[in-house]
CSV table of C-alpha atoms in Angstrom, one decimal:
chain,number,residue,atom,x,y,z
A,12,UNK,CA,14.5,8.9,-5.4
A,13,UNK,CA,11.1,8.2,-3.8
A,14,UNK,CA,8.0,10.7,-5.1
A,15,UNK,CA,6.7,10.5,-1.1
A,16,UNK,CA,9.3,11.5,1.5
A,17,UNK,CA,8.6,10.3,5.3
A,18,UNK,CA,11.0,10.5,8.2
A,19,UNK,CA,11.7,6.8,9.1
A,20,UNK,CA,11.2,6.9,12.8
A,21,UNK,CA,9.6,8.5,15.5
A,22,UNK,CA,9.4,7.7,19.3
A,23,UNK,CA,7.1,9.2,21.9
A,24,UNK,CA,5.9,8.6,25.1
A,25,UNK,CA,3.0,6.6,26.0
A,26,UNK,CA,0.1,9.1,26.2
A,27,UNK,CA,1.4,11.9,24.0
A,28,UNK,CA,0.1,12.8,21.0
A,29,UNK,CA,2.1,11.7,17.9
A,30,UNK,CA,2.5,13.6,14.5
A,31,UNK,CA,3.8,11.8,11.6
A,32,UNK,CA,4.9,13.9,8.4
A,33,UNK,CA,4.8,13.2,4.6
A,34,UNK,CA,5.9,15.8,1.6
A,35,UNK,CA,4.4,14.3,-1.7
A,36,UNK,CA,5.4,15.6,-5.0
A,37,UNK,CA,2.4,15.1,-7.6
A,38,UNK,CA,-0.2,18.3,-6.9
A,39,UNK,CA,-2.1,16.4,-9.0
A,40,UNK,CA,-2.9,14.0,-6.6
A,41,UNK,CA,-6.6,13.8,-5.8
A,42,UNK,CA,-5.9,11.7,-2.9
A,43,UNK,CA,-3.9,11.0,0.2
A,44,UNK,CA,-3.7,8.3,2.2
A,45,UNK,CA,-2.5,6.7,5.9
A,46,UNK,CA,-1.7,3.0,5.8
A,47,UNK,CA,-0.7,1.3,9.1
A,48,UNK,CA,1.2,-1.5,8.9
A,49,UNK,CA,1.7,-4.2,12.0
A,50,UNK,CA,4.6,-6.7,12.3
A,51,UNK,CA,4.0,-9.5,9.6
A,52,UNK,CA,0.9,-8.2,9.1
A,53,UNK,CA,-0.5,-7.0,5.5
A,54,UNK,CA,-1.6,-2.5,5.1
A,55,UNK,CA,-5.0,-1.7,7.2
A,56,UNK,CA,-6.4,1.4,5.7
A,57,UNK,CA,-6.5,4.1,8.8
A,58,UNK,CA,-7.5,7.1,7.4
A,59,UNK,CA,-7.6,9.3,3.8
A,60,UNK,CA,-8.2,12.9,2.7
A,61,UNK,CA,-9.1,14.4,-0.3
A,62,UNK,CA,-7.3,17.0,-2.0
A,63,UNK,CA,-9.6,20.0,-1.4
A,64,UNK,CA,-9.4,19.5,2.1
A,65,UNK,CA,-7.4,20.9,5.0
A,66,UNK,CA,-8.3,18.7,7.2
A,67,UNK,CA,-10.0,15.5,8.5
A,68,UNK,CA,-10.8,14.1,11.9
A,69,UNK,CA,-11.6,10.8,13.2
A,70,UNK,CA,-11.4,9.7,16.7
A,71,UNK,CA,-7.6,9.9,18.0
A,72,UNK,CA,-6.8,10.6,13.8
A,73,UNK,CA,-6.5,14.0,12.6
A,74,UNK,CA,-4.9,14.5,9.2
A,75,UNK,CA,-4.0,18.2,7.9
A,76,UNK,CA,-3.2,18.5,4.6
A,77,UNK,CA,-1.6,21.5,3.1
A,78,UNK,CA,-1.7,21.4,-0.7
A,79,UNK,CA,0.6,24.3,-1.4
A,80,UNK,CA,3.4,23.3,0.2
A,81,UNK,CA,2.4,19.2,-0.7
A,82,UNK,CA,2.9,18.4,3.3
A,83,UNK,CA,0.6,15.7,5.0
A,84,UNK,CA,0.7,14.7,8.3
A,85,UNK,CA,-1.0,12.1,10.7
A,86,UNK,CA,-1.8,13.0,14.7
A,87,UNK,CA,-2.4,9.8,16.8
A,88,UNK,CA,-3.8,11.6,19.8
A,89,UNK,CA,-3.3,9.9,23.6
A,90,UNK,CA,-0.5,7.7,21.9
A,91,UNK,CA,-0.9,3.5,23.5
A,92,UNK,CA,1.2,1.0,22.8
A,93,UNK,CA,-1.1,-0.9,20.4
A,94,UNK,CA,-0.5,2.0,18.0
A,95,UNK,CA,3.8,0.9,17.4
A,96,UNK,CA,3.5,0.0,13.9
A,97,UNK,CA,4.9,1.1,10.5
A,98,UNK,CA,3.0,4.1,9.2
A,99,UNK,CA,2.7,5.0,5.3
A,100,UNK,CA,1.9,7.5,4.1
A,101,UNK,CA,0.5,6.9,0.1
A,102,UNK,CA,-0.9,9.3,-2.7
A,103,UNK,CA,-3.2,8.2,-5.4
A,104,UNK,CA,-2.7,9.0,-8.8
A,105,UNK,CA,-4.1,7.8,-12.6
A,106,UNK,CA,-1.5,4.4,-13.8
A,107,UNK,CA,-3.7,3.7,-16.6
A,108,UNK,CA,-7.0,1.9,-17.7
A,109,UNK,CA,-8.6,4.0,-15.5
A,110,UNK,CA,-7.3,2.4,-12.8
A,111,UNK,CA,-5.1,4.2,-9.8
A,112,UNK,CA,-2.5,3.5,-8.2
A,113,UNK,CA,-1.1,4.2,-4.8
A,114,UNK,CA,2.8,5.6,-4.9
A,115,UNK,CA,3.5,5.2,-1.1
A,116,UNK,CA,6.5,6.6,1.3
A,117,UNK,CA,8.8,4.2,2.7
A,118,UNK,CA,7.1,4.3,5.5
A,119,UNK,CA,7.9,6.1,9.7
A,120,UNK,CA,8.2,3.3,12.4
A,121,UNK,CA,6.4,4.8,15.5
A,122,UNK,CA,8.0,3.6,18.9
A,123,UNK,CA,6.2,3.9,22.0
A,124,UNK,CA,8.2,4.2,25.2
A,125,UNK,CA,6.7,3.3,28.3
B,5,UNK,CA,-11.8,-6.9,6.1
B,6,UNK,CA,-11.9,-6.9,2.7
B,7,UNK,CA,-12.3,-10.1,1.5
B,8,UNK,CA,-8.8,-10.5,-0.6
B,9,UNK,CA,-6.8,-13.9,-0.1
B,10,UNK,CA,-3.3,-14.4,-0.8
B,11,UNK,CA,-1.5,-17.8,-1.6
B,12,UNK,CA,0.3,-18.9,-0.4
B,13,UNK,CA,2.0,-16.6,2.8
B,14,UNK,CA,5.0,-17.8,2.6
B,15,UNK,CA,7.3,-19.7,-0.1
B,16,UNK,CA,10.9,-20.9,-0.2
B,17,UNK,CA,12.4,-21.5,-3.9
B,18,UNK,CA,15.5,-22.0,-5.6
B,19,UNK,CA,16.9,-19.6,-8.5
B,20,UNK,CA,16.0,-20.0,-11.7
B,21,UNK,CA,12.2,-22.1,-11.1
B,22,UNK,CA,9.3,-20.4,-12.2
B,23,UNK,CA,6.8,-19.3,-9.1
B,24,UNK,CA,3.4,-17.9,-9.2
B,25,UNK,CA,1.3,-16.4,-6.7
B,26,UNK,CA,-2.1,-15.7,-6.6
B,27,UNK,CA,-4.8,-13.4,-5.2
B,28,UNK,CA,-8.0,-14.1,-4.8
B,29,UNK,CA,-11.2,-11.3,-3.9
B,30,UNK,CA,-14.5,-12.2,-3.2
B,31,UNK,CA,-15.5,-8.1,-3.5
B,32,UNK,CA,-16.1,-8.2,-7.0
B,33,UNK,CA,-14.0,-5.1,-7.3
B,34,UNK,CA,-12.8,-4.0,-10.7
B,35,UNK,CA,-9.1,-2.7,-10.0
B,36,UNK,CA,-6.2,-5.6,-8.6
B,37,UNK,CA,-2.3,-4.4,-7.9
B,38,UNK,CA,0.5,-6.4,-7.0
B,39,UNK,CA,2.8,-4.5,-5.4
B,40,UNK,CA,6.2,-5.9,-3.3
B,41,UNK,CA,7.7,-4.2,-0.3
B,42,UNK,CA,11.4,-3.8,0.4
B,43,UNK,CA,13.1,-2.7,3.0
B,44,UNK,CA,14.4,1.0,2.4
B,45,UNK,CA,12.1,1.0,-0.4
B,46,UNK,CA,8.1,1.1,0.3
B,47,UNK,CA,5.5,-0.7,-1.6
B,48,UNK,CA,5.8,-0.8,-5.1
B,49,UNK,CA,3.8,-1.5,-7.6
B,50,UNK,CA,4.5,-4.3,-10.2
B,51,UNK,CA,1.5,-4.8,-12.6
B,52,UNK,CA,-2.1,-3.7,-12.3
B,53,UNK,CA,-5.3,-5.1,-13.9
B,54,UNK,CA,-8.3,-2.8,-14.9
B,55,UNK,CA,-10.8,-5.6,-15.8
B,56,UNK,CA,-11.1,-9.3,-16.9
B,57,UNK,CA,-8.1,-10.2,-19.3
B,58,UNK,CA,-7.2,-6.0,-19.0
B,59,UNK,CA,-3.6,-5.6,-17.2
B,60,UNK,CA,-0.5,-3.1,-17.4
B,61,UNK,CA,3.0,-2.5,-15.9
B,62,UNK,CA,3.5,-0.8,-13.1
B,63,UNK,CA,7.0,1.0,-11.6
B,64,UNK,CA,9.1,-2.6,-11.1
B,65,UNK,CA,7.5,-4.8,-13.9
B,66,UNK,CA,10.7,-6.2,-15.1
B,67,UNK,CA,10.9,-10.0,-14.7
B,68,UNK,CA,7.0,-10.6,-13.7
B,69,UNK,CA,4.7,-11.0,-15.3
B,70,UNK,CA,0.4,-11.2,-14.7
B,71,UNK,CA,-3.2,-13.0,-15.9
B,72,UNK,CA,-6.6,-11.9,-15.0
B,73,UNK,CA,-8.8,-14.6,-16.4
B,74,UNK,CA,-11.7,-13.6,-14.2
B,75,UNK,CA,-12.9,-11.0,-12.4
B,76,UNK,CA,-12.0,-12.8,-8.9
B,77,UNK,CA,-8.6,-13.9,-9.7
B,78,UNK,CA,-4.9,-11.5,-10.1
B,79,UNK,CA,-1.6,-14.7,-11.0
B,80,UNK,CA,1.6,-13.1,-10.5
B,81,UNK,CA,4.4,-15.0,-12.0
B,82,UNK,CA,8.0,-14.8,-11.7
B,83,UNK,CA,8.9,-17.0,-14.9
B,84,UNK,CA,12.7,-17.1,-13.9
B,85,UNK,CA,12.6,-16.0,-10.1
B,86,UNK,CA,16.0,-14.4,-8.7
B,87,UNK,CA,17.4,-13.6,-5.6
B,88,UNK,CA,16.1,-10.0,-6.3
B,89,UNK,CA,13.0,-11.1,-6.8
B,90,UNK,CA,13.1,-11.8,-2.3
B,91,UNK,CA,10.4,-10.0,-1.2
B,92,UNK,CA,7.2,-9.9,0.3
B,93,UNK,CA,4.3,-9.3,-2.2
B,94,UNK,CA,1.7,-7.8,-1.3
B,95,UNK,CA,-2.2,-7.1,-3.5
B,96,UNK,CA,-4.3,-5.2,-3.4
B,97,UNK,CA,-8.3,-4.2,-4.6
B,98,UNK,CA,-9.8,-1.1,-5.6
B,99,UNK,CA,-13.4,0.0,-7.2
B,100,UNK,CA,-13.1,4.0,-7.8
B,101,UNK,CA,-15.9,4.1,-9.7
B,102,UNK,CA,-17.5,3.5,-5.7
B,103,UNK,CA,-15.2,4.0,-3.3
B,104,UNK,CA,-11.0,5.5,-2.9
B,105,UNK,CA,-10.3,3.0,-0.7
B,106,UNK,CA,-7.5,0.5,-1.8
B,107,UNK,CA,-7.5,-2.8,0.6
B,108,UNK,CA,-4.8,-5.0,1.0
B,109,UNK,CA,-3.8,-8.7,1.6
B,110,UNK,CA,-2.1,-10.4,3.8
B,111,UNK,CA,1.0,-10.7,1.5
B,112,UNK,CA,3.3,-13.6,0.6
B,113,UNK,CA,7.0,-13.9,1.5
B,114,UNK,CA,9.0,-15.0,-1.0
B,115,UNK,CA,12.5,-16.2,-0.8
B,116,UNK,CA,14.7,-16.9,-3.5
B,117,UNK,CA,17.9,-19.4,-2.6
């Protein structure tokens, strides 16, 4: 099964906040990350936290972290419609080399009703 | 944007030919991924390179295989492509000795008939 868990939808209402969740499994991980993902389009970077944080704001983005129970989660304040998009959730961790790799969820696809 | 190219977007092929596909970065980053994204299954990673003729296997290596003959260039090739192999690949670039950002391309659907 996959190391990263996500729910694979969510819908909300246009204007309402909406909170994405991710359970990770490697308390290793030194990093966490959001990727958002339009239709046909390649991953944009939104967002990432690092491990000895709680918590990270930026603009509509807030990310809480809570490393004991390995939960993430991603709130898109004032939900619009140019936020409906495929949301991953990704943690970092050593492959080799030196170099890290990202193991990602399989990703929640945020609705937006009108 | 980061400045990571991916050729070419889209590609149609039959079983059994040999494919490659190629990623280009003008970041001068040290770290390259391929990684290909099913549906029900997420990104995941194929091969990795750490440096100039440096590269490993990643979670789905099976069947691919990768060259790094210069800093700027990641080849992915599919010596014997199957219908399994139908996906759309995606790279990526990292330098974690500066930054933990990972950026992305565009990706490249492939489609083996």
């Amino acid at each position: 099964g996959e190391d990263v868990e996500q729910s694979l939808f969510l819908s909300v209402r246009e204007g309402d906040s909406s909170v994405i969740n991710c359970t990770y499994t490697d308390s290793s991980s030194t990093y966490l990350y959001w990727y958002k993902q339009e239709p046909g389009a390649g991953l944009q970077l939104l967002t990432y936290i690092f491990s000895n944080m709680d918590m990270k704001q930026d603009q509509r983005l807030t990310v809480l972290l809570n490393k004991k129970d390995k939960h993430l989660s991603l709130r898109i304040a004032d939900t619009q419609t140019g936020d409906s998009a495929i949301y991953f959730c990704a943690e970092k961790r050593a492959v080799g080399g030196g170099a890290d790799g990202l193991t990602f969820g399989k990703g929640t696809h945020l609705i937006i009703q009108p | 944007d980061a400045g990571i190219t991916q050729s070419p977007r889209h590609k149609v092929t039959e079983t059994g030919t040999p494919v490659t596909l190629r990623c280009h970065q003008t970041e001068n980053h040290r770290y390259m991924y391929w990684y290909r994204q099913d549906p029900g299954h997420g990104l995941r990673l194929i091969h990795y390179s750490y440096g100039v003729k440096d590269t490993d296997k990643g979670e789905v290596s099976d069947g691919y295989s990768v060259s790094r003959s210069k800093t700027e260039d990641f080849l992915l090739t599919l010596e014997s492509a199957t219908s399994s192999q139908t996906s759309v690949y995606f790279c990526a670039i990292s330098d974690t000795d500066r930054t933990n950002e990972a950026f992305f391309g565009q990706g490249t659907r492939l489609t083996v008939v």
